[in-house]
Coordinates of C-alpha atoms in Angstrom, one line a residue:
X1 CA -40.4 62.1 2.2
X2 CA -40.6 58.9 0.9
X3 CA -39.3 59.6 -2.3
X4 CA -36.1 60.8 -0.7
X5 CA -35.5 58.0 1.2
X6 CA -35.8 55.5 -2.1
X7 CA -33.4 57.9 -3.6
X8 CA -30.7 57.4 -0.8
X9 CA -31.5 53.7 -0.4
X10 CA -30.5 53.5 -4.5
X11 CA -26.9 53.7 -3.2
X12 CA -27.3 51.4 -0.1
X13 CA -25.9 47.7 -0.3
X14 CA -28.6 45.0 -1.2
X15 CA -28.1 43.4 2.5
X16 CA -28.5 46.7 4.2
X17 CA -31.8 47.3 2.2
X18 CA -32.9 43.8 3.3
X19 CA -32.1 44.7 6.7
X20 CA -34.1 47.7 6.7
X21 CA -37.2 45.7 5.2
X22 CA -36.8 43.3 8.1
X23 CA -36.6 45.6 10.6
X24 CA -39.8 47.4 9.4
X25 CA -41.6 43.5 9.3
X26 CA -40.6 43.1 13.0
X27 CA -42.4 46.2 13.8
X28 CA -45.5 44.3 12.5
X29 CA -45.0 42.3 15.6
X30 CA -43.5 44.3 18.2
X31 CA -43.9 48.0 18.0
X32 CA -40.9 49.2 20.1
X33 CA -37.6 48.4 20.2
X34 CA -37.5 45.8 23.2
X35 CA -35.2 43.0 23.6
X36 CA -37.9 40.8 22.0
X37 CA -37.9 42.9 19.0
X38 CA -34.3 42.8 18.7
X39 CA -34.4 38.6 19.3
X40 CA -36.8 38.6 16.5
X41 CA -34.4 40.7 14.3
X42 CA -32.0 38.5 15.4
X43 CA -33.5 35.2 14.3
X44 CA -34.6 36.6 10.9
X45 CA -31.4 38.2 10.0
X46 CA -28.4 37.0 12.3
X47 CA -26.0 39.7 10.7
X48 CA -28.3 42.8 11.0
X49 CA -25.9 44.7 12.7
X50 CA -23.5 44.4 10.5
X51 CA -25.8 45.4 7.6
X52 CA -27.1 48.4 9.9
X53 CA -23.6 50.0 10.1
X54 CA -23.1 49.4 6.2
X55 CA -26.3 51.2 5.8
X56 CA -25.5 54.1 8.0
X57 CA -22.2 54.7 6.6
X58 CA -23.8 54.5 2.9
X59 CA -26.3 57.5 3.6
X60 CA -23.4 59.8 4.7

């Protein structure tokens, strides 16, 4: 499964990959998608919503 994600991410923009990494790092502090989680994500990467959308479109 991991290899499959790696192959899909090759097509993704760099900012989208950075978003994915920051998202997973936020889970080290907040295990669920709570308001605190998203507040931390916003602090780390203010434009994360844009990169998330671009990631989703690149994987289609």
